[in-house]
Amino acid sequence: MENVNQREVTEEEMIDQEFQELLNSYLATKHRKRVEIITKAFNFANQAHKGIKRRSGEPYIMHPLAVAKIVCNEIGLGSTSICAALLHDVVEDTDYTIEDIENIFGPKIAQIVDGLTKISGGIFGDRASEQAENFKKLLLTMSNDVRVILIKIADRLHNMRTLGSMLPNKQYKIAGETLYIYAPLANRLGLYKVKTELENLSFKYEHPEEYREIEEKLNATSAVREKVFQDFTAPIIAQLNKMGLKYHILARVKSIYSIWNKMQTKHVPFEEIYDLLAVRIIFEPRKLDEELNDCFDIYVTISKIYKPHPDRLRDWVSHPKANGYQALHVTLMGNNGQWIEVQIRSERMNDVAEQGFAAHWKYKDGGGGEDEGELEKWLRTIKEILDDPQPDAMDFLDTIKLNLFASEIFVFTPKGELKTMPQNSTALDFAFSLHTDIGCHCIGAQVNHKLVPLSHKLQSGDQVEILTSKSQRVQPQWLTFATTARARSKVAAILRKDRKTYQKEGEEILNEFLKAEEIQPEATVIGKLCKLHNIKNEEEFLIAIGNKSIVLGESDKNELKEKPGANWKKYLTFSFGGGNKEKTEEKEPQEKEKIDTKEILILTEESIRNNYLMAECCHPIPGDDVLGYIDENERVIIHKRQCPVAAKLKSSYGNRIIATEWDTHKSLSFLVYIYINGIDRMGLLNEITQVISRRLGVNIRKLNLETNDGIFEGKFQLYVHDVEDVKAICNNLLKIPGVKSVTRVEE
């Protein structure tokens, strides 16, 4: 009995200590000191969650406390948000209602807690349609109060930090969802540090070995980086001191996730990533209104010491990004012959870069006002998409995602007004951003006074004039031209409307045609005509008639005239075919075994041959980090964890994901693609094939090598047993003189 009491006392002490740390952090901020209401929220939440444990074994209240600390320290919000963070699980997990919260803490805190309750349990439900509904809820609550989503991101960050205590399949679901939605959301709201940590943690759980490898290599090269940093910054420090500025210089090392991402997209090994180190100069402006001038003065000073790269000056100072980010980025040639990026920011700009929109509030008069100008624009775009619900939830998510990930370009109207557009925007996107009517009737554009098609990609600094015509209609191929969420959703909605109109017209034309021929409009009749015109279903057939791409005529009449003996044949085919089908359908469910998604699936040679399918999109092989997905037909499909299709599945159908492990013994062969490049010379191809076929005994399915100006690159398709084989092939090929890089690629 004594032990139990002892443990309870220790837990209470631990909880009180955590709360005291939260209060100390809050008291150190510039916010008004409303300690009383925070203490009240803590006591209320502590009482409500009493006796409840998290999966890790610690008291449940430690989670809301940790989220409140993130909200206070890492996002920089005030007492209202801290209280809402402490109370965020009370309504969902206990008997208290939103009305109780409102009576005790007032309407503002209650409204935020209500927003958080509506989107709890992960954004995504079990089915895609629910997922889209929940996502809409999330965005609608965001538009009422942006603090809802900031606290939700803090909640997700703490869940990711404590993900180790979850089951593996839950880990993949949560990590996938984080990469797919939360990291881009954090980025769009300007929470750069949070975004980076969310990406890194997701990567750590999805690819533990690669994470560890990169981490070890970063540690091994840290001393060299430190020396480069010291040598590079010494003359800069001397000059900044002469300018009489208050400043500090930091070394910023590229995150593990972005290093891995670059290795994947550029097909280069760790050793060939040269922008691992960036330098950040953070200064206090000499006068508040001199902030911008100081940035450029520092730039001029340091570019006298080192040569700047002519194409790599990024001026986010004069034109902040849509998430509020401001800085001047310049790339300089260091004495070691490598380009080093220098980011120049004031203290205010640095706060905005790390805490995003939350930091803007800090710099408003009195620290209490809240201004989200750019965010408002973004939320308006989202509301427009929500006003036009789309049938396919995954499409809905993708459109949103396009806007989340996009970085910005700046374009001008003919009158010289500046407009911010996502990168890769086309003339068509620009037309829809001006007005839906302009978008619907646009026929082309003049960019910098030159005529261009609607698919033309815009560049920063372009001046764009849209040309319209009243007779123009929205075309199906416009969906491939549109990249912004607004344009895509508008085009899709108009096309859907047009399809319905055409379908109706097509139905009327077909009925009149059949009536004239005295034929009943039965399913078999329409089926025959679809087959004749090679169209897959009735709907598409009617649309084709309606938009005049099919004109019914003599060939249709001939097809519909009964052929002798057709009747009995048709009857027999139907009855025998139908009977067999019913029998097989009765039998099939008994063969399917129910798969428990909580257990880890072991992939053996036999199960791969008989039960499971390897995904075509990413071609996993033994040794890859993989997961299983149970599709609608109860088949298990094995995907690589980083495969983009798997990322969607994790986010949308998390409950169908199973953790999987390999247990194969080099008896099965799998197809892999290897990319190779280097400096060309005589006999090189022979050496490469010798290493693969003779020395390693690997079968080559296809080989494609080409050289250009002394450089060669190529792709192989090889049959291997597992990842170990791939490593052996890559390592052996790298030993051949002239070969610079060898990597496994998707295709």
mmCIF file of C-alpha atoms in Angstrom, residues 319 409-421 430 434 446-448 458-466:
data_model
loop_
_atom_site.group_PDB
_atom_site.id
_atom_site.type_symbol
_atom_site.label_atom_id
_atom_site.label_comp_id
_atom_site.label_asym_id
_atom_site.label_seq_id
_atom_site.Cartn_x
_atom_site.Cartn_y
_atom_site.Cartn_z
ATOM 1 C CA HIS A 319 8.283 40.854 -51.101
ATOM 2 C CA ILE A 409 5.917 33.948 -57.524
ATOM 3 C CA PHE A 410 5.016 37.620 -58.050
ATOM 4 C CA VAL A 411 3.235 38.726 -61.225
ATOM 5 C CA PHE A 412 1.807 42.067 -62.320
ATOM 6 C CA THR A 413 -1.532 43.006 -63.892
ATOM 7 C CA PRO A 414 -1.498 45.338 -66.962
ATOM 8 C CA LYS A 415 -2.082 48.247 -64.526
ATOM 9 C CA GLY A 416 0.983 47.283 -62.496
ATOM 10 C CA GLU A 417 -0.773 45.724 -59.459
ATOM 11 C CA LEU A 418 1.295 43.015 -57.774
ATOM 12 C CA LYS A 419 -0.331 39.576 -57.377
ATOM 13 C CA THR A 420 1.084 36.618 -55.445
ATOM 14 C CA MET A 421 0.608 33.250 -57.167
ATOM 15 C CA PHE A 430 -3.968 33.735 -63.202
ATOM 16 C CA LEU A 434 -8.845 37.503 -61.187
ATOM 17 C CA GLN A 446 -0.157 38.294 -73.278
ATOM 18 C CA VAL A 447 2.846 37.837 -71.026
ATOM 19 C CA ASN A 448 5.287 40.762 -71.206
ATOM 20 C CA LEU A 458 4.365 32.209 -65.361
ATOM 21 C CA GLN A 459 7.654 33.476 -63.911
ATOM 22 C CA SER A 460 8.211 36.006 -61.132
ATOM 23 C CA GLY A 461 8.119 39.533 -62.528
ATOM 24 C CA ASP A 462 5.863 38.692 -65.535
ATOM 25 C CA GLN A 463 3.233 41.224 -66.541
ATOM 26 C CA VAL A 464 0.107 39.309 -67.571
ATOM 27 C CA GLU A 465 -2.928 40.395 -69.560
ATOM 28 C CA ILE A 466 -5.736 37.855 -70.081
#
